[in-house]
């Protein structure tokens, strides 16, 4: 059965999961974990992506995020490509680091926001990397420690998370931590990879879709939005191959890699190629700003700024 396209639109709440190729490691020591976290946060700020929960394990990672203007695909492309290139250089290895595509599930916020946060932040406990909630409070490789005030991540939307648990920060932290404690007894009963018991998953309702978890009405609304966007942004296969070849050839002629281009490198040669491609894709191919940003791994505002600079030079 062919894989379904991901649901990707600004403002959508996603539970994202990535795994190492052949169950291999994606981090091998403190430097790798710090690099992954730094990129995750920096790109979130650049793209207007809200990060609510996250956990980095040896061979996989989870992130709960609300996509920014560039959408989920552009954010994940910059994060995973940039990190994989740096990881390979550090460890003197070649080839793919992550297994296939990352997995993303659109979540209905009203019903599942708290539950997804709990599932993600209990991952280190589930994997045996910590033995108790007090240990988890100080564990630096998940977003839980930031919510507990043990680490400071200016890119993690701690305030929004706490706002759904209580009316004041102190009270919210107490309720949140108790909610996590109550979830420990459910860890052993978890049946699905996403952390939700399939027997009570609303995605098995009247209208189901494995890419979404929520009520039938929510699923219908998200699919309707997907269909609306796909009608606006469809290209014949030949046309798509044409602008993908444009990107590949331009990078090759400039002596840079597509990895560098999409990973946000600020090297002068890469920045020059990026500016050229923004103008060609938006002008010659008529792509929208968000589509150009997604292809090149930059934000809509960055694309708009490059085009504005071009117009000012030509006047």
mmCIF file of C-alpha atoms in Angstrom:
data_model
loop_
_atom_site.group_PDB
_atom_site.id
_atom_site.type_symbol
_atom_site.label_atom_id
_atom_site.label_comp_id
_atom_site.label_asym_id
_atom_site.label_seq_id
_atom_site.Cartn_x
_atom_site.Cartn_y
_atom_site.Cartn_z
ATOM 1 C CA UNK A 1 0.000 0.000 0.000
ATOM 2 C CA UNK A 2 1.481 3.415 -0.967
ATOM 3 C CA UNK A 3 2.261 5.820 1.839
ATOM 4 C CA UNK A 4 -0.194 8.645 2.405
ATOM 5 C CA UNK A 5 0.977 12.209 2.056
ATOM 6 C CA UNK A 6 1.627 14.047 5.280
ATOM 7 C CA UNK A 7 -0.865 16.607 6.482
ATOM 8 C CA UNK A 8 1.047 19.856 6.478
ATOM 9 C CA UNK A 9 -0.314 23.354 7.022
ATOM 10 C CA UNK A 10 0.760 26.257 9.249
ATOM 11 C CA UNK A 11 -0.738 26.157 12.742
ATOM 12 C CA UNK A 12 -1.418 22.397 12.861
ATOM 13 C CA UNK A 13 -0.498 20.451 16.017
ATOM 14 C CA UNK A 14 1.799 17.504 15.201
ATOM 15 C CA UNK A 15 3.256 14.644 17.226
ATOM 16 C CA UNK A 16 6.477 13.937 15.309
ATOM 17 C CA UNK A 17 8.602 10.806 15.694
ATOM 18 C CA UNK A 18 12.007 10.036 14.146
ATOM 19 C CA UNK A 19 14.031 6.805 14.373
ATOM 20 C CA UNK A 20 17.587 5.820 13.567
ATOM 21 C CA UNK A 21 18.160 3.712 10.471
ATOM 22 C CA UNK A 22 17.926 -0.017 11.244
ATOM 23 C CA UNK A 23 17.167 0.916 14.874
ATOM 24 C CA UNK A 24 20.608 2.485 15.158
ATOM 25 C CA UNK A 25 21.577 5.436 17.320
ATOM 26 C CA UNK A 26 20.717 9.008 16.382
ATOM 27 C CA UNK A 27 22.768 10.391 19.283
ATOM 28 C CA UNK A 28 26.026 9.069 20.658
ATOM 29 C CA UNK A 29 27.003 11.218 23.589
ATOM 30 C CA UNK A 30 26.382 14.647 25.060
ATOM 31 C CA UNK A 31 27.640 16.668 22.061
ATOM 32 C CA UNK A 32 25.131 15.004 19.738
ATOM 33 C CA UNK A 33 22.222 15.605 22.110
ATOM 34 C CA UNK A 34 23.200 19.233 22.623
ATOM 35 C CA UNK A 35 23.532 19.748 18.865
ATOM 36 C CA UNK A 36 20.098 18.234 18.174
ATOM 37 C CA UNK A 37 18.485 20.398 20.865
ATOM 38 C CA UNK A 38 20.249 23.558 19.683
ATOM 39 C CA UNK A 39 19.089 23.026 16.096
ATOM 40 C CA UNK A 40 15.566 22.114 17.169
ATOM 41 C CA UNK A 41 15.286 25.361 19.126
ATOM 42 C CA UNK A 42 17.033 27.678 16.665
ATOM 43 C CA UNK A 43 14.987 26.499 13.688
ATOM 44 C CA UNK A 44 11.796 26.743 15.763
ATOM 45 C CA UNK A 45 12.521 30.418 16.406
ATOM 46 C CA UNK A 46 13.457 31.064 12.757
ATOM 47 C CA UNK A 47 10.294 29.420 11.419
ATOM 48 C CA UNK A 48 7.783 30.474 14.078
ATOM 49 C CA UNK A 49 7.304 26.855 15.164
ATOM 50 C CA UNK A 50 5.973 26.293 18.697
ATOM 51 C CA UNK A 51 7.605 23.426 20.621
ATOM 52 C CA UNK A 52 5.531 22.091 23.520
ATOM 53 C CA UNK A 53 7.122 18.731 24.415
ATOM 54 C CA UNK A 54 10.134 16.712 23.292
ATOM 55 C CA UNK A 55 12.365 13.824 24.269
ATOM 56 C CA UNK A 56 15.613 12.580 22.714
ATOM 57 C CA UNK A 57 16.430 8.926 23.239
ATOM 58 C CA UNK A 58 19.418 6.963 21.938
ATOM 59 C CA UNK A 59 17.707 5.724 18.772
ATOM 60 C CA UNK A 60 14.600 7.892 18.433
ATOM 61 C CA UNK A 61 13.075 11.250 19.293
ATOM 62 C CA UNK A 62 9.606 12.697 19.860
ATOM 63 C CA UNK A 63 8.459 16.298 19.394
ATOM 64 C CA UNK A 64 5.036 17.873 19.941
ATOM 65 C CA UNK A 65 4.910 21.063 17.898
ATOM 66 C CA UNK A 66 2.625 23.511 16.161
ATOM 67 C CA UNK A 67 3.957 24.217 12.677
ATOM 68 C CA UNK A 68 4.901 27.755 11.672
ATOM 69 C CA UNK A 69 4.445 29.602 8.387
ATOM 70 C CA UNK A 70 6.751 27.274 6.459
ATOM 71 C CA UNK A 71 4.881 24.160 7.589
ATOM 72 C CA UNK A 72 6.121 20.946 9.160
ATOM 73 C CA UNK A 73 8.037 19.603 6.145
ATOM 74 C CA UNK A 74 10.355 22.619 5.893
ATOM 75 C CA UNK A 75 11.042 22.570 9.638
ATOM 76 C CA UNK A 76 11.866 18.857 9.715
ATOM 77 C CA UNK A 77 13.964 19.052 6.552
ATOM 78 C CA UNK A 78 16.191 21.729 8.078
ATOM 79 C CA UNK A 79 16.406 19.952 11.434
ATOM 80 C CA UNK A 80 17.131 16.411 10.238
ATOM 81 C CA UNK A 81 19.312 17.259 7.243
ATOM 82 C CA UNK A 82 21.481 19.730 9.127
ATOM 83 C CA UNK A 83 21.840 17.449 12.124
ATOM 84 C CA UNK A 84 22.627 14.356 10.018
ATOM 85 C CA UNK A 85 25.386 16.189 8.114
ATOM 86 C CA UNK A 86 26.955 17.420 11.375
ATOM 87 C CA UNK A 87 26.607 13.983 13.016
ATOM 88 C CA UNK A 88 28.326 12.259 10.083
ATOM 89 C CA UNK A 89 31.185 14.757 10.173
ATOM 90 C CA UNK A 90 31.647 14.360 13.934
ATOM 91 C CA UNK A 91 31.672 10.568 13.768
ATOM 92 C CA UNK A 92 33.430 10.221 10.388
ATOM 93 C CA UNK A 93 30.612 8.207 8.880
ATOM 94 C CA UNK A 94 28.621 8.303 5.631
ATOM 95 C CA UNK A 95 25.087 7.481 4.594
ATOM 96 C CA UNK A 96 21.638 7.951 6.044
ATOM 97 C CA UNK A 97 21.184 8.466 9.758
ATOM 98 C CA UNK A 98 17.389 8.400 10.043
ATOM 99 C CA UNK A 99 15.077 5.567 9.022
ATOM 100 C CA UNK A 100 12.863 6.418 6.051
ATOM 101 C CA UNK A 101 10.580 9.380 6.629
ATOM 102 C CA UNK A 102 9.806 10.838 10.002
ATOM 103 C CA UNK A 103 6.319 9.981 11.229
ATOM 104 C CA UNK A 104 3.830 12.705 12.108
ATOM 105 C CA UNK A 105 0.343 12.510 13.570
ATOM 106 C CA UNK A 106 -2.020 15.484 13.635
ATOM 107 C CA UNK A 107 -3.602 15.767 17.091
ATOM 108 C CA UNK A 108 -6.898 17.283 18.164
ATOM 109 C CA UNK A 109 -5.728 19.779 20.750
ATOM 110 C CA UNK A 110 -8.826 19.972 22.945
ATOM 111 C CA UNK A 111 -8.796 16.233 23.657
ATOM 112 C CA UNK A 112 -5.197 15.055 23.314
ATOM 113 C CA UNK A 113 -2.812 17.939 24.044
ATOM 114 C CA UNK A 114 -2.159 16.970 27.672
ATOM 115 C CA UNK A 115 -1.997 13.258 26.924
ATOM 116 C CA UNK A 116 0.597 13.641 24.161
ATOM 117 C CA UNK A 117 2.748 15.818 26.416
ATOM 118 C CA UNK A 118 2.615 13.179 29.129
ATOM 119 C CA UNK A 119 3.409 10.361 26.736
ATOM 120 C CA UNK A 120 6.438 12.174 25.290
ATOM 121 C CA UNK A 121 7.847 13.348 28.613
ATOM 122 C CA UNK A 122 7.527 9.892 30.172
ATOM 123 C CA UNK A 123 9.649 8.368 27.391
ATOM 124 C CA UNK A 124 12.934 8.470 29.377
ATOM 125 C CA UNK A 125 11.183 6.709 32.269
ATOM 126 C CA UNK A 126 9.652 4.159 29.925
ATOM 127 C CA UNK A 127 13.093 3.454 28.422
ATOM 128 C CA UNK A 128 14.767 3.123 31.803
ATOM 129 C CA UNK A 129 17.032 6.159 31.338
ATOM 130 C CA UNK A 130 15.645 7.550 34.594
ATOM 131 C CA UNK A 131 14.069 5.627 37.466
ATOM 132 C CA UNK A 132 11.629 8.128 38.957
ATOM 133 C CA UNK A 133 9.817 11.430 38.463
ATOM 134 C CA UNK A 134 12.353 13.283 40.681
ATOM 135 C CA UNK A 135 15.119 12.033 38.373
ATOM 136 C CA UNK A 136 13.065 13.043 35.351
ATOM 137 C CA UNK A 137 12.708 16.552 36.819
ATOM 138 C CA UNK A 138 16.459 17.049 36.303
ATOM 139 C CA UNK A 139 16.862 15.005 33.107
ATOM 140 C CA UNK A 140 18.234 17.458 30.478
ATOM 141 C CA UNK A 141 17.243 15.525 27.343
ATOM 142 C CA UNK A 142 13.483 16.129 27.419
ATOM 143 C CA UNK A 143 11.218 19.156 27.707
ATOM 144 C CA UNK A 144 9.964 18.120 31.143
ATOM 145 C CA UNK A 145 12.931 19.678 32.964
ATOM 146 C CA UNK A 146 12.194 23.038 31.320
ATOM 147 C CA UNK A 147 8.580 22.927 32.505
ATOM 148 C CA UNK A 148 9.840 22.147 36.001
ATOM 149 C CA UNK A 149 12.200 25.153 35.833
ATOM 150 C CA UNK A 150 15.404 23.065 35.936
ATOM 151 C CA UNK A 151 16.647 24.189 32.512
ATOM 152 C CA UNK A 152 15.928 27.324 30.490
ATOM 153 C CA UNK A 153 14.889 26.912 26.853
ATOM 154 C CA UNK A 154 13.727 30.259 25.482
ATOM 155 C CA UNK A 155 12.361 28.481 22.394
ATOM 156 C CA UNK A 156 10.156 26.017 24.308
ATOM 157 C CA UNK A 157 6.605 27.268 24.843
ATOM 158 C CA UNK A 158 6.473 26.404 28.528
ATOM 159 C CA UNK A 159 3.908 29.132 29.296
ATOM 160 C CA UNK A 160 1.335 27.710 26.899
ATOM 161 C CA UNK A 161 1.759 24.184 28.273
ATOM 162 C CA UNK A 162 1.286 25.370 31.852
ATOM 163 C CA UNK A 163 -1.749 27.449 30.871
ATOM 164 C CA UNK A 164 -3.715 24.285 30.062
ATOM 165 C CA UNK A 165 -2.983 22.790 33.487
ATOM 166 C CA UNK A 166 -3.653 25.672 35.861
ATOM 167 C CA UNK A 167 -4.490 29.359 36.227
ATOM 168 C CA UNK A 168 -1.181 30.277 37.916
ATOM 169 C CA UNK A 169 2.337 28.992 37.114
ATOM 170 C CA UNK A 170 2.872 27.472 40.566
ATOM 171 C CA UNK A 171 -0.487 25.695 40.589
ATOM 172 C CA UNK A 172 -0.061 24.584 36.961
ATOM 173 C CA UNK A 173 3.332 22.959 37.700
ATOM 174 C CA UNK A 174 1.797 21.039 40.618
ATOM 175 C CA UNK A 175 -1.101 19.748 38.501
ATOM 176 C CA UNK A 176 1.159 18.931 35.543
ATOM 177 C CA UNK A 177 3.606 16.965 37.693
ATOM 178 C CA UNK A 178 0.793 15.032 39.380
ATOM 179 C CA UNK A 179 -0.660 14.269 35.951
ATOM 180 C CA UNK A 180 2.687 12.791 34.892
ATOM 181 C CA UNK A 181 2.900 10.747 38.094
ATOM 182 C CA UNK A 182 -0.561 9.313 37.420
ATOM 183 C CA UNK A 183 0.577 8.313 33.942
ATOM 184 C CA UNK A 184 3.361 6.030 35.169
ATOM 185 C CA UNK A 185 0.911 3.214 35.879
ATOM 186 C CA UNK A 186 -0.343 3.462 32.287
ATOM 187 C CA UNK A 187 3.099 3.092 30.690
ATOM 188 C CA UNK A 188 3.051 -0.709 30.744
ATOM 189 C CA UNK A 189 -0.426 -0.775 29.206
ATOM 190 C CA UNK A 190 0.481 1.354 26.192
ATOM 191 C CA UNK A 191 -0.301 -0.574 23.026
ATOM 192 C CA UNK A 192 0.517 1.718 20.120
ATOM 193 C CA UNK A 193 3.776 3.340 19.075
ATOM 194 C CA UNK A 194 2.200 6.783 19.409
ATOM 195 C CA UNK A 195 1.246 6.148 23.008
ATOM 196 C CA UNK A 196 -2.489 5.853 22.518
ATOM 197 C CA UNK A 197 -4.553 2.727 23.098
ATOM 198 C CA UNK A 198 -6.049 1.777 19.730
ATOM 199 C CA UNK A 199 -9.165 0.486 21.451
ATOM 200 C CA UNK A 200 -10.106 4.034 22.375
ATOM 201 C CA UNK A 201 -8.575 5.911 19.472
ATOM 202 C CA UNK A 202 -11.217 8.147 17.871
ATOM 203 C CA UNK A 203 -9.425 7.724 14.552
ATOM 204 C CA UNK A 204 -11.279 4.418 14.332
ATOM 205 C CA UNK A 205 -14.577 6.284 14.265
ATOM 206 C CA UNK A 206 -16.912 6.873 11.347
ATOM 207 C CA UNK A 207 -14.224 8.571 9.302
ATOM 208 C CA UNK A 208 -10.755 7.283 10.126
ATOM 209 C CA UNK A 209 -7.250 8.308 9.075
ATOM 210 C CA UNK A 210 -4.073 6.924 10.657
ATOM 211 C CA UNK A 211 -2.391 10.317 10.195
ATOM 212 C CA UNK A 212 -4.834 11.986 12.604
ATOM 213 C CA UNK A 213 -5.980 11.367 16.161
ATOM 214 C CA UNK A 214 -9.196 13.106 17.127
ATOM 215 C CA UNK A 215 -12.965 13.124 16.759
ATOM 216 C CA UNK A 216 -14.655 12.287 13.458
ATOM 217 C CA UNK A 217 -15.558 15.959 13.028
ATOM 218 C CA UNK A 218 -11.927 16.996 13.591
ATOM 219 C CA UNK A 219 -10.664 14.387 11.105
ATOM 220 C CA UNK A 220 -13.122 15.565 8.461
ATOM 221 C CA UNK A 221 -12.099 19.192 9.013
ATOM 222 C CA UNK A 222 -8.356 18.420 8.683
ATOM 223 C CA UNK A 223 -8.846 16.297 5.562
ATOM 224 C CA UNK A 224 -10.980 19.058 4.073
ATOM 225 C CA UNK A 225 -8.172 21.539 4.685
ATOM 226 C CA UNK A 226 -5.677 19.147 3.090
ATOM 227 C CA UNK A 227 -7.824 18.792 -0.024
ATOM 228 C CA UNK A 228 -8.218 22.559 -0.266
ATOM 229 C CA UNK A 229 -4.454 23.089 -0.067
ATOM 230 C CA UNK A 230 -3.693 20.318 -2.557
ATOM 231 C CA UNK A 231 -6.051 21.885 -5.093
ATOM 232 C CA UNK A 232 -4.120 25.134 -4.803
ATOM 233 C CA UNK A 233 -0.645 23.619 -4.882
ATOM 234 C CA UNK A 234 -0.584 20.842 -7.471
ATOM 235 C CA UNK A 235 2.062 20.481 -10.145
ATOM 236 C CA UNK A 236 2.299 17.938 -12.955
ATOM 237 C CA UNK A 237 5.051 15.428 -12.284
ATOM 238 C CA UNK A 238 7.117 16.739 -15.217
ATOM 239 C CA UNK A 239 6.892 20.275 -13.860
ATOM 240 C CA UNK A 240 7.946 19.174 -10.385
ATOM 241 C CA UNK A 241 10.916 17.251 -11.784
ATOM 242 C CA UNK A 242 11.877 20.370 -13.718
ATOM 243 C CA UNK A 243 12.262 22.652 -10.697
ATOM 244 C CA UNK A 244 13.871 19.882 -8.621
ATOM 245 C CA UNK A 245 16.456 19.531 -11.400
ATOM 246 C CA UNK A 246 16.899 23.311 -11.314
ATOM 247 C CA UNK A 247 17.839 23.123 -7.630
ATOM 248 C CA UNK A 248 20.192 20.180 -8.165
ATOM 249 C CA UNK A 249 21.990 21.706 -11.167
ATOM 250 C CA UNK A 250 22.392 25.113 -9.540
ATOM 251 C CA UNK A 251 23.947 23.562 -6.435
ATOM 252 C CA UNK A 252 26.263 21.372 -8.506
ATOM 253 C CA UNK A 253 27.483 24.313 -10.605
ATOM 254 C CA UNK A 254 28.200 26.335 -7.448
ATOM 255 C CA UNK A 255 30.062 23.445 -5.809
ATOM 256 C CA UNK A 256 27.711 23.111 -2.850
ATOM 257 C CA UNK A 257 25.462 20.288 -1.685
ATOM 258 C CA UNK A 258 21.694 20.288 -1.413
ATOM 259 C CA UNK A 259 22.229 19.316 2.238
ATOM 260 C CA UNK A 260 24.026 22.631 2.834
ATOM 261 C CA UNK A 261 21.347 24.573 1.006
ATOM 262 C CA UNK A 262 18.454 23.106 2.974
ATOM 263 C CA UNK A 263 20.235 22.928 6.333
ATOM 264 C CA UNK A 264 20.390 26.716 6.649
ATOM 265 C CA UNK A 265 24.134 27.206 6.005
ATOM 266 C CA UNK A 266 25.103 30.892 5.938
ATOM 267 C CA UNK A 267 28.294 30.353 3.961
ATOM 268 C CA UNK A 268 28.538 33.073 1.300
ATOM 269 C CA UNK A 269 28.363 30.688 -1.663
ATOM 270 C CA UNK A 270 25.334 28.919 -0.192
ATOM 271 C CA UNK A 271 23.535 32.199 0.550
ATOM 272 C CA UNK A 272 24.142 33.377 -3.016
ATOM 273 C CA UNK A 273 22.703 30.164 -4.499
ATOM 274 C CA UNK A 274 19.741 30.378 -2.146
ATOM 275 C CA UNK A 275 18.973 33.917 -3.318
ATOM 276 C CA UNK A 276 19.231 32.868 -6.968
ATOM 277 C CA UNK A 277 16.897 29.919 -6.466
ATOM 278 C CA UNK A 278 14.329 31.962 -4.552
ATOM 279 C CA UNK A 279 14.081 34.352 -7.507
ATOM 280 C CA UNK A 280 13.930 31.567 -10.097
ATOM 281 C CA UNK A 281 11.381 29.401 -8.297
ATOM 282 C CA UNK A 282 9.095 32.280 -7.347
ATOM 283 C CA UNK A 283 9.492 34.095 -10.667
ATOM 284 C CA UNK A 284 10.160 31.509 -13.341
ATOM 285 C CA UNK A 285 8.031 28.710 -11.879
ATOM 286 C CA UNK A 286 5.357 30.787 -10.150
ATOM 287 C CA UNK A 287 5.667 28.896 -6.865
ATOM 288 C CA UNK A 288 4.128 30.421 -3.731
ATOM 289 C CA UNK A 289 6.392 31.848 -1.034
ATOM 290 C CA UNK A 290 5.579 28.954 1.309
ATOM 291 C CA UNK A 291 6.366 26.378 -1.403
ATOM 292 C CA UNK A 292 9.698 28.053 -2.178
ATOM 293 C CA UNK A 293 10.521 28.160 1.523
ATOM 294 C CA UNK A 294 9.669 24.481 1.913
ATOM 295 C CA UNK A 295 11.919 23.487 -1.015
ATOM 296 C CA UNK A 296 14.877 25.570 0.191
ATOM 297 C CA UNK A 297 14.506 25.125 3.951
ATOM 298 C CA UNK A 298 13.880 28.794 4.792
ATOM 299 C CA UNK A 299 10.970 30.740 6.241
ATOM 300 C CA UNK A 300 8.322 32.605 4.250
ATOM 301 C CA UNK A 301 9.630 35.877 5.666
ATOM 302 C CA UNK A 302 13.141 35.046 4.413
ATOM 303 C CA UNK A 303 11.805 34.333 0.915
ATOM 304 C CA UNK A 304 9.840 37.577 0.966
ATOM 305 C CA UNK A 305 12.908 39.529 2.116
ATOM 306 C CA UNK A 306 15.065 38.124 -0.703
ATOM 307 C CA UNK A 307 12.443 39.021 -3.315
ATOM 308 C CA UNK A 308 12.073 42.526 -1.863
ATOM 309 C CA UNK A 309 15.844 43.022 -2.078
ATOM 310 C CA UNK A 310 15.814 41.898 -5.702
ATOM 311 C CA UNK A 311 13.053 44.369 -6.553
ATOM 312 C CA UNK A 312 14.894 47.232 -4.847
ATOM 313 C CA UNK A 313 18.063 46.482 -6.825
ATOM 314 C CA UNK A 314 16.205 46.382 -10.133
ATOM 315 C CA UNK A 315 14.510 49.794 -9.557
#
